[in-house]
CSV table of C-alpha atoms in Angstrom, one decimal:
chain,number,residue,atom,x,y,z
A,91,UNK,CA,-36.2,-40.7,-195.2
A,92,UNK,CA,-36.5,-39.1,-192.0
A,93,UNK,CA,-39.6,-41.0,-190.7
A,94,UNK,CA,-37.5,-44.3,-191.7
A,95,UNK,CA,-34.4,-43.2,-189.8
A,96,UNK,CA,-36.7,-42.3,-186.4
A,97,UNK,CA,-37.6,-45.8,-186.5
A,98,UNK,CA,-34.2,-47.1,-186.4
A,99,UNK,CA,-33.1,-44.9,-183.4
A,100,UNK,CA,-33.3,-45.2,-179.8
A,101,UNK,CA,-36.1,-42.8,-179.4
A,102,UNK,CA,-37.6,-43.7,-175.9
A,103,UNK,CA,-35.7,-45.4,-173.1
A,104,UNK,CA,-37.3,-44.6,-169.6
A,105,UNK,CA,-41.4,-44.2,-169.1
A,106,UNK,CA,-43.4,-41.3,-170.5
A,107,UNK,CA,-46.8,-43.5,-170.0
A,108,UNK,CA,-48.7,-44.3,-166.4
A,109,UNK,CA,-48.9,-48.1,-166.4
A,110,UNK,CA,-51.3,-48.3,-163.7
A,111,UNK,CA,-53.8,-46.8,-166.6
A,112,UNK,CA,-53.4,-49.8,-169.0
A,113,UNK,CA,-53.5,-52.4,-165.9
A,114,UNK,CA,-56.9,-51.1,-165.1
A,115,UNK,CA,-58.0,-51.0,-168.4
A,116,UNK,CA,-57.1,-54.4,-169.7
A,117,UNK,CA,-57.8,-56.2,-166.2
A,118,UNK,CA,-58.8,-59.7,-166.8
A,119,UNK,CA,-57.1,-60.0,-170.3
A,120,UNK,CA,-55.4,-63.3,-171.1
A,121,UNK,CA,-53.1,-62.5,-174.1
A,122,UNK,CA,-52.2,-58.7,-174.4
A,123,UNK,CA,-50.1,-57.1,-177.3
A,124,UNK,CA,-48.9,-54.1,-176.8
A,125,UNK,CA,-46.2,-51.6,-178.5
A,126,UNK,CA,-42.8,-51.9,-177.0
A,127,UNK,CA,-41.4,-48.3,-177.1
A,128,UNK,CA,-39.1,-48.0,-174.3
A,129,UNK,CA,-39.9,-51.5,-172.8
A,130,UNK,CA,-41.7,-50.1,-170.0
A,131,UNK,CA,-45.2,-50.4,-171.2
A,132,UNK,CA,-45.0,-54.5,-171.8
A,133,UNK,CA,-42.9,-54.6,-168.4
A,134,UNK,CA,-45.7,-52.9,-166.8
A,135,UNK,CA,-48.4,-55.3,-168.3
A,136,UNK,CA,-46.4,-58.2,-166.8
A,137,UNK,CA,-47.9,-57.2,-163.7
A,138,UNK,CA,-51.3,-58.1,-165.0
A,139,UNK,CA,-53.0,-61.7,-164.9
A,140,UNK,CA,-52.2,-62.1,-168.5
A,141,UNK,CA,-50.8,-65.2,-169.6
A,142,UNK,CA,-48.6,-64.0,-172.3
A,143,UNK,CA,-47.4,-60.5,-173.5
A,144,UNK,CA,-46.5,-59.9,-176.7
A,145,UNK,CA,-44.4,-56.6,-177.3
A,146,UNK,CA,-44.3,-55.4,-180.8
A,147,UNK,CA,-42.3,-52.7,-182.4
A,148,UNK,CA,-40.9,-52.1,-186.2
A,149,UNK,CA,-37.9,-50.6,-184.3
A,150,UNK,CA,-35.4,-53.2,-184.0
A,151,UNK,CA,-33.5,-50.7,-181.3
A,152,UNK,CA,-36.5,-50.5,-179.2
A,153,UNK,CA,-37.0,-53.9,-179.3
A,154,UNK,CA,-33.4,-54.5,-178.6
A,155,UNK,CA,-33.7,-52.1,-175.5
A,156,UNK,CA,-36.6,-54.3,-173.9
A,157,UNK,CA,-34.2,-57.6,-174.4
A,158,UNK,CA,-31.3,-55.8,-172.6
A,159,UNK,CA,-33.7,-54.9,-169.8
A,160,UNK,CA,-35.4,-58.1,-169.6
A,161,UNK,CA,-31.7,-59.7,-169.3
A,162,UNK,CA,-30.8,-57.3,-166.6
A,163,UNK,CA,-33.9,-57.7,-164.6
A,164,UNK,CA,-33.2,-61.5,-164.9
A,165,UNK,CA,-29.7,-61.5,-163.7
A,166,UNK,CA,-29.3,-58.4,-161.3
A,167,UNK,CA,-30.8,-57.6,-158.0
A,168,UNK,CA,-33.1,-54.6,-157.6
A,169,UNK,CA,-30.3,-51.8,-156.5
A,170,UNK,CA,-28.0,-53.4,-158.9
A,171,UNK,CA,-30.3,-53.1,-161.7
A,172,UNK,CA,-30.9,-49.1,-161.1
A,173,UNK,CA,-27.6,-48.6,-161.2
A,174,UNK,CA,-26.9,-50.6,-164.3
A,175,UNK,CA,-29.9,-48.6,-165.9
A,176,UNK,CA,-28.6,-45.1,-165.0
A,177,UNK,CA,-31.3,-44.4,-162.0
A,178,UNK,CA,-28.6,-44.8,-159.5
A,179,UNK,CA,-25.3,-44.0,-159.5
A,180,UNK,CA,-22.6,-46.8,-160.8
A,181,UNK,CA,-19.0,-46.6,-162.3
A,182,UNK,CA,-19.3,-50.2,-163.5
A,183,UNK,CA,-21.9,-50.5,-166.1
A,184,UNK,CA,-19.5,-51.3,-169.0
A,185,UNK,CA,-18.3,-54.4,-166.9
A,186,UNK,CA,-22.0,-55.4,-165.9
A,187,UNK,CA,-22.8,-55.2,-169.7
A,188,UNK,CA,-20.1,-57.5,-170.6
A,189,UNK,CA,-21.6,-60.2,-168.5
A,190,UNK,CA,-25.1,-59.8,-169.7
A,191,UNK,CA,-24.5,-59.3,-173.4
A,192,UNK,CA,-23.7,-63.0,-173.4
A,193,UNK,CA,-27.4,-63.8,-172.7
A,194,UNK,CA,-28.5,-61.3,-175.6
A,195,UNK,CA,-29.7,-62.3,-179.1
A,196,UNK,CA,-26.6,-61.8,-181.7
A,197,UNK,CA,-28.6,-58.9,-183.3
A,198,UNK,CA,-28.9,-57.3,-180.0
A,199,UNK,CA,-25.3,-57.5,-179.1
A,200,UNK,CA,-24.4,-56.0,-182.5
A,201,UNK,CA,-26.8,-52.8,-181.4
A,202,UNK,CA,-25.5,-52.8,-177.9
A,203,UNK,CA,-21.7,-53.4,-178.8
A,204,UNK,CA,-21.9,-50.0,-180.8
A,205,UNK,CA,-23.8,-47.9,-178.1
A,206,UNK,CA,-21.4,-48.7,-175.3
A,207,UNK,CA,-21.0,-45.0,-174.4
A,208,UNK,CA,-24.9,-44.8,-173.8
A,209,UNK,CA,-24.6,-47.9,-171.4
A,210,UNK,CA,-21.8,-46.5,-169.7
A,211,UNK,CA,-24.0,-43.1,-169.1
A,212,UNK,CA,-27.1,-45.2,-168.4
A,213,UNK,CA,-29.3,-46.3,-171.0
A,214,UNK,CA,-32.4,-45.3,-168.9
A,215,UNK,CA,-31.9,-41.3,-170.2
A,216,UNK,CA,-30.3,-42.3,-173.4
A,217,UNK,CA,-33.5,-41.8,-175.5
A,218,UNK,CA,-34.0,-38.9,-177.6
A,219,UNK,CA,-37.2,-37.9,-176.1
A,220,UNK,CA,-35.6,-38.1,-172.5
A,221,UNK,CA,-32.5,-35.7,-173.6
A,222,UNK,CA,-35.4,-33.5,-175.2
A,223,UNK,CA,-36.8,-33.5,-171.5
A,224,UNK,CA,-33.6,-33.2,-170.0
A,225,UNK,CA,-32.7,-29.8,-172.0
A,226,UNK,CA,-36.4,-28.5,-171.4
A,227,UNK,CA,-35.9,-29.3,-167.5
A,228,UNK,CA,-32.9,-27.3,-167.4
A,229,UNK,CA,-34.3,-24.3,-169.0
A,230,UNK,CA,-37.1,-24.6,-166.7
A,231,UNK,CA,-35.0,-24.4,-163.5
A,232,UNK,CA,-33.3,-21.3,-165.1
A,233,UNK,CA,-36.6,-19.7,-165.0
A,234,UNK,CA,-38.3,-21.0,-161.8
A,235,UNK,CA,-35.7,-23.5,-160.3
A,236,UNK,CA,-37.0,-23.0,-156.4
A,237,UNK,CA,-40.5,-23.0,-157.6
A,238,UNK,CA,-40.3,-26.3,-159.1
A,239,UNK,CA,-38.6,-27.7,-155.7
A,240,UNK,CA,-41.6,-26.3,-153.9
A,241,UNK,CA,-43.9,-27.7,-156.5
A,242,UNK,CA,-42.2,-31.2,-156.6
A,243,UNK,CA,-42.2,-31.2,-152.6
A,244,UNK,CA,-45.9,-30.0,-151.9
A,245,UNK,CA,-47.1,-31.7,-149.0
A,246,UNK,CA,-51.1,-31.7,-150.3
A,247,UNK,CA,-53.1,-31.1,-153.2
A,248,UNK,CA,-54.4,-27.7,-152.1
A,249,UNK,CA,-50.7,-26.3,-151.8
A,250,UNK,CA,-49.8,-28.0,-154.9
A,251,UNK,CA,-52.8,-26.7,-156.4
A,252,UNK,CA,-52.3,-23.2,-155.2
A,253,UNK,CA,-48.4,-23.1,-156.4
A,254,UNK,CA,-49.3,-24.0,-159.7
A,255,UNK,CA,-51.7,-21.4,-160.4
A,256,UNK,CA,-49.6,-18.7,-158.6
A,257,UNK,CA,-46.5,-19.4,-160.1
A,258,UNK,CA,-46.6,-21.6,-163.4
A,259,UNK,CA,-50.2,-21.6,-165.3
A,260,UNK,CA,-50.1,-18.7,-168.0
A,261,UNK,CA,-46.5,-17.9,-167.3
A,262,UNK,CA,-43.5,-18.0,-169.2
A,263,UNK,CA,-42.6,-21.1,-167.4
A,264,UNK,CA,-46.0,-22.8,-168.9
A,265,UNK,CA,-44.2,-21.5,-172.5
A,266,UNK,CA,-41.5,-23.6,-171.7
A,267,UNK,CA,-43.5,-26.4,-170.9
A,268,UNK,CA,-45.3,-26.1,-174.2
A,269,UNK,CA,-42.2,-26.5,-176.1
A,270,UNK,CA,-42.6,-30.6,-175.6
A,271,UNK,CA,-45.6,-29.8,-178.3
A,272,UNK,CA,-44.2,-27.4,-180.7
A,273,UNK,CA,-44.0,-29.0,-184.4
A,274,UNK,CA,-40.8,-27.4,-185.0
A,275,UNK,CA,-39.1,-29.5,-181.6
A,276,UNK,CA,-40.6,-32.8,-183.3
A,277,UNK,CA,-39.6,-32.2,-186.7
A,278,UNK,CA,-36.3,-30.7,-186.5
A,279,UNK,CA,-35.0,-31.6,-183.0
A,280,UNK,CA,-36.5,-35.0,-182.7
A,281,UNK,CA,-37.0,-36.0,-186.0
A,282,UNK,CA,-40.4,-37.1,-185.3
A,283,UNK,CA,-42.4,-38.1,-187.9
A,284,UNK,CA,-45.5,-37.2,-185.1
A,285,UNK,CA,-44.7,-33.7,-185.6
A,286,UNK,CA,-46.8,-33.7,-188.9
A,287,UNK,CA,-50.0,-34.3,-187.3
A,288,UNK,CA,-49.6,-31.7,-184.3
A,289,UNK,CA,-52.2,-28.9,-184.3
A,290,UNK,CA,-51.4,-25.1,-184.3
A,291,UNK,CA,-49.5,-23.7,-181.5
A,292,UNK,CA,-52.1,-22.0,-179.6
A,293,UNK,CA,-54.0,-25.2,-179.1
A,294,UNK,CA,-50.9,-27.0,-178.2
A,295,UNK,CA,-50.5,-24.3,-175.2
A,296,UNK,CA,-54.0,-24.3,-174.2
A,297,UNK,CA,-54.6,-28.2,-174.0
A,298,UNK,CA,-51.2,-28.3,-172.0
A,299,UNK,CA,-52.1,-25.5,-169.7
A,300,UNK,CA,-55.4,-27.4,-169.0
A,301,UNK,CA,-53.8,-30.7,-168.8
A,302,UNK,CA,-51.3,-29.4,-166.0
A,303,UNK,CA,-53.8,-27.1,-164.2
A,304,UNK,CA,-56.1,-30.5,-163.7
A,305,UNK,CA,-53.3,-32.5,-162.8
A,306,UNK,CA,-52.3,-30.0,-160.3
A,307,UNK,CA,-55.7,-30.8,-158.6
A,308,UNK,CA,-55.7,-34.4,-159.1
A,309,UNK,CA,-52.5,-35.8,-157.7
A,310,UNK,CA,-49.3,-34.8,-156.4
A,311,UNK,CA,-46.4,-34.5,-159.0
A,312,UNK,CA,-44.1,-35.9,-156.9
A,313,UNK,CA,-45.8,-39.3,-157.0
A,314,UNK,CA,-45.7,-39.2,-160.8
A,315,UNK,CA,-42.5,-40.4,-162.7
A,316,UNK,CA,-43.7,-38.4,-165.6
A,317,UNK,CA,-43.8,-35.3,-164.0
A,318,UNK,CA,-40.0,-36.2,-162.6
A,319,UNK,CA,-38.9,-36.2,-166.0
A,320,UNK,CA,-40.6,-32.8,-167.1
A,321,UNK,CA,-39.3,-31.0,-163.7
A,322,UNK,CA,-36.4,-32.7,-162.9
A,323,UNK,CA,-35.1,-34.3,-166.3
A,324,UNK,CA,-34.5,-37.8,-164.9
A,325,UNK,CA,-35.4,-40.3,-162.6
A,326,UNK,CA,-33.8,-41.2,-159.5
A,327,UNK,CA,-34.2,-44.4,-156.8
A,328,UNK,CA,-35.7,-42.2,-154.2
A,329,UNK,CA,-38.3,-40.8,-156.6
A,330,UNK,CA,-41.5,-42.3,-158.5
A,331,UNK,CA,-40.7,-44.9,-161.0
A,332,UNK,CA,-42.8,-46.7,-163.1
A,333,UNK,CA,-44.6,-49.5,-161.8
A,334,UNK,CA,-42.6,-52.4,-162.8
A,335,UNK,CA,-39.7,-51.0,-161.3
A,336,UNK,CA,-41.1,-50.3,-157.7
A,337,UNK,CA,-39.4,-52.3,-155.3
A,338,UNK,CA,-42.5,-53.9,-154.2
A,339,UNK,CA,-43.0,-55.4,-157.6
A,340,UNK,CA,-39.6,-56.6,-158.3
A,341,UNK,CA,-40.3,-60.3,-157.4
A,342,UNK,CA,-43.3,-60.7,-159.3
A,343,UNK,CA,-41.6,-58.9,-162.1
A,344,UNK,CA,-38.8,-61.6,-162.4
A,345,UNK,CA,-41.2,-64.5,-162.0
A,346,UNK,CA,-43.3,-63.5,-165.0
A,347,UNK,CA,-40.4,-62.8,-167.5
A,348,UNK,CA,-41.0,-66.1,-169.2
A,349,UNK,CA,-44.5,-64.7,-170.3
A,350,UNK,CA,-43.1,-62.0,-172.3
A,351,UNK,CA,-42.4,-62.0,-176.1
A,352,UNK,CA,-40.6,-60.0,-178.6
A,353,UNK,CA,-41.7,-59.4,-182.0
A,354,UNK,CA,-40.6,-57.2,-184.9
A,355,UNK,CA,-43.6,-55.5,-186.6
A,356,UNK,CA,-46.3,-53.2,-186.7
A,357,UNK,CA,-50.0,-52.9,-185.7
A,358,UNK,CA,-51.0,-53.2,-189.5
A,359,UNK,CA,-48.8,-56.3,-190.0
A,360,UNK,CA,-50.7,-58.4,-187.0
A,361,UNK,CA,-52.8,-60.5,-189.7
A,362,UNK,CA,-49.4,-61.6,-191.0
A,363,UNK,CA,-47.6,-62.4,-188.0
A,364,UNK,CA,-49.2,-65.7,-187.2
A,365,UNK,CA,-49.6,-64.9,-183.2
A,366,UNK,CA,-53.0,-65.9,-183.0
A,367,UNK,CA,-56.1,-64.0,-181.1
A,368,UNK,CA,-55.6,-61.3,-178.5
A,369,UNK,CA,-58.2,-60.3,-175.9
A,370,UNK,CA,-56.1,-57.1,-174.8
A,371,UNK,CA,-54.5,-54.3,-176.6
A,372,UNK,CA,-52.2,-51.7,-175.3
A,373,UNK,CA,-51.9,-49.4,-178.2
A,374,UNK,CA,-49.8,-46.2,-176.7
A,375,UNK,CA,-50.5,-43.1,-178.7
A,376,UNK,CA,-50.1,-44.5,-182.2
A,377,UNK,CA,-52.7,-42.3,-183.6
A,378,UNK,CA,-50.0,-39.5,-183.0
A,379,UNK,CA,-47.8,-41.2,-186.0
A,380,UNK,CA,-50.8,-41.6,-188.3
A,381,UNK,CA,-53.1,-39.9,-190.8
A,382,UNK,CA,-56.8,-41.4,-191.2
A,383,UNK,CA,-55.4,-43.6,-194.0
A,384,UNK,CA,-52.6,-45.2,-191.8
A,385,UNK,CA,-54.8,-45.2,-188.5
A,386,UNK,CA,-57.6,-47.3,-190.1
A,387,UNK,CA,-55.1,-49.5,-191.8
A,388,UNK,CA,-53.5,-50.4,-188.2
A,389,UNK,CA,-57.2,-50.9,-186.8
A,390,UNK,CA,-57.9,-53.2,-189.6
A,391,UNK,CA,-54.5,-55.2,-188.3
A,392,UNK,CA,-55.9,-55.0,-184.7
A,393,UNK,CA,-59.6,-56.3,-185.6
A,394,UNK,CA,-58.2,-59.1,-187.5
A,395,UNK,CA,-56.4,-60.8,-184.6
A,396,UNK,CA,-59.0,-59.4,-181.7
A,397,UNK,CA,-60.7,-62.2,-179.7
A,398,UNK,CA,-64.5,-61.4,-179.4
A,399,UNK,CA,-65.2,-58.7,-176.6
A,400,UNK,CA,-61.6,-57.9,-176.3
A,401,UNK,CA,-60.5,-54.8,-174.5
A,402,UNK,CA,-58.3,-51.8,-175.7
A,403,UNK,CA,-56.3,-49.0,-174.3
A,404,UNK,CA,-55.1,-46.4,-176.5
A,405,UNK,CA,-53.8,-42.8,-175.5
A,406,UNK,CA,-54.5,-39.8,-177.4
A,407,UNK,CA,-52.0,-37.1,-177.3
A,408,UNK,CA,-52.5,-34.1,-179.7
A,409,UNK,CA,-53.9,-36.2,-183.0
A,410,UNK,CA,-57.1,-37.2,-181.9
A,411,UNK,CA,-58.8,-39.3,-184.9
A,412,UNK,CA,-61.9,-40.9,-184.7
A,413,UNK,CA,-62.5,-44.5,-184.4
A,414,UNK,CA,-62.7,-46.0,-188.2
A,415,UNK,CA,-65.1,-48.9,-187.5
A,416,UNK,CA,-68.2,-49.3,-185.5
A,417,UNK,CA,-67.3,-52.5,-184.0
A,418,UNK,CA,-64.9,-50.9,-181.7
A,419,UNK,CA,-66.9,-49.4,-179.1
A,420,UNK,CA,-65.6,-46.6,-176.3
A,421,UNK,CA,-66.5,-46.9,-172.7
A,422,UNK,CA,-66.9,-43.1,-172.1
A,423,UNK,CA,-67.3,-42.8,-168.2
A,424,UNK,CA,-64.0,-45.3,-167.9
A,425,UNK,CA,-62.2,-43.5,-170.4
A,426,UNK,CA,-62.9,-40.2,-168.5
A,427,UNK,CA,-61.9,-41.8,-165.4
A,428,UNK,CA,-58.8,-42.8,-166.4
A,429,UNK,CA,-57.9,-40.0,-168.3
A,430,UNK,CA,-58.2,-38.1,-165.0
A,431,UNK,CA,-56.2,-40.3,-162.8
A,432,UNK,CA,-53.4,-41.0,-165.6
A,433,UNK,CA,-50.1,-39.6,-164.0
A,434,UNK,CA,-48.8,-39.0,-167.5
A,435,UNK,CA,-50.8,-35.8,-167.4
A,436,UNK,CA,-50.5,-34.8,-171.4
A,437,UNK,CA,-52.9,-37.8,-172.7
A,438,UNK,CA,-56.3,-38.5,-172.9
A,439,UNK,CA,-57.3,-42.2,-172.5
A,440,UNK,CA,-59.7,-43.8,-174.7
A,441,UNK,CA,-60.9,-47.6,-174.1
A,442,UNK,CA,-63.4,-49.7,-174.6
A,443,UNK,CA,-64.4,-53.1,-176.2
A,444,UNK,CA,-63.9,-55.0,-179.8
A,445,UNK,CA,-67.2,-56.5,-180.9
A,446,UNK,CA,-66.8,-60.0,-182.9
A,447,UNK,CA,-64.4,-62.2,-183.6
A,448,UNK,CA,-61.4,-61.6,-185.6
A,449,UNK,CA,-59.9,-64.0,-188.2
A,450,UNK,CA,-56.8,-64.8,-186.5
């Protein structure tokens, strides 16, 4: 019952992945299917050369969020969009919504008419995950507010890495960061079914400590929209934003909205959705919500609609399941390179090819 409730809530609303990774991993794909989530993933993929991007989710609220974002992007200029979403300040979000809702489907109208307070406050930070990160960032700032400011303003990697090791690594602040991977947070605060598949707390802590230490030496945290959520609890117009929301990409994004299609369903449902074949799969970290049986079932769905030599990009958080089929290969060096450069910090990237044609 808890799992069903999770898949009917607004769980994700902003961005907690690095779309540049998926764009590199799936470069050249013509038809891409990706999990909807907050909508950031499919909107990022519109910046690829794909002829069609299909956004897939079993959660109707997440799909409705993407529909609202599409209507807003199509209708609003860049600064007005950021204000409506909640990335920039606004006092007129409800009046803007009143105009936008006419372009929404009746199902999405019904959902958002019941969530007007979310819209008024800014839907970008309305998800359960975003609220957890805001709470956690406030706790971090109580412990080391000045150090966080210095970290996010570091002028170069050497300074940032030195600050991280001196002020954050293996400290009480690091313990606070580990809260995002504690099973009781996921199970009882987030009501996330993924909490069932988290490793023991000591292993979670070591992985996160290693991930942030590596990232501190690899890229500037102030250039990571994920780091902004972790340390500041929000995104703002002057800080790092997901790739589709960067000003220089806005015109291209708007011109490509017609290539995006929203479908309700899951990866295991793909053979029965009659969507044809795909040569690109942006899978997020669906394994975080899977036992081995369900993970294999999802991959069977993927294989059934995969074009010959299709590419995939999968994120691994804590539940590192082995691929269930030999027809799916892993490009080890490319996966390692993407894992190192990925600005979402906490994921390992697994990418490669799917050999053999699906049965569509």
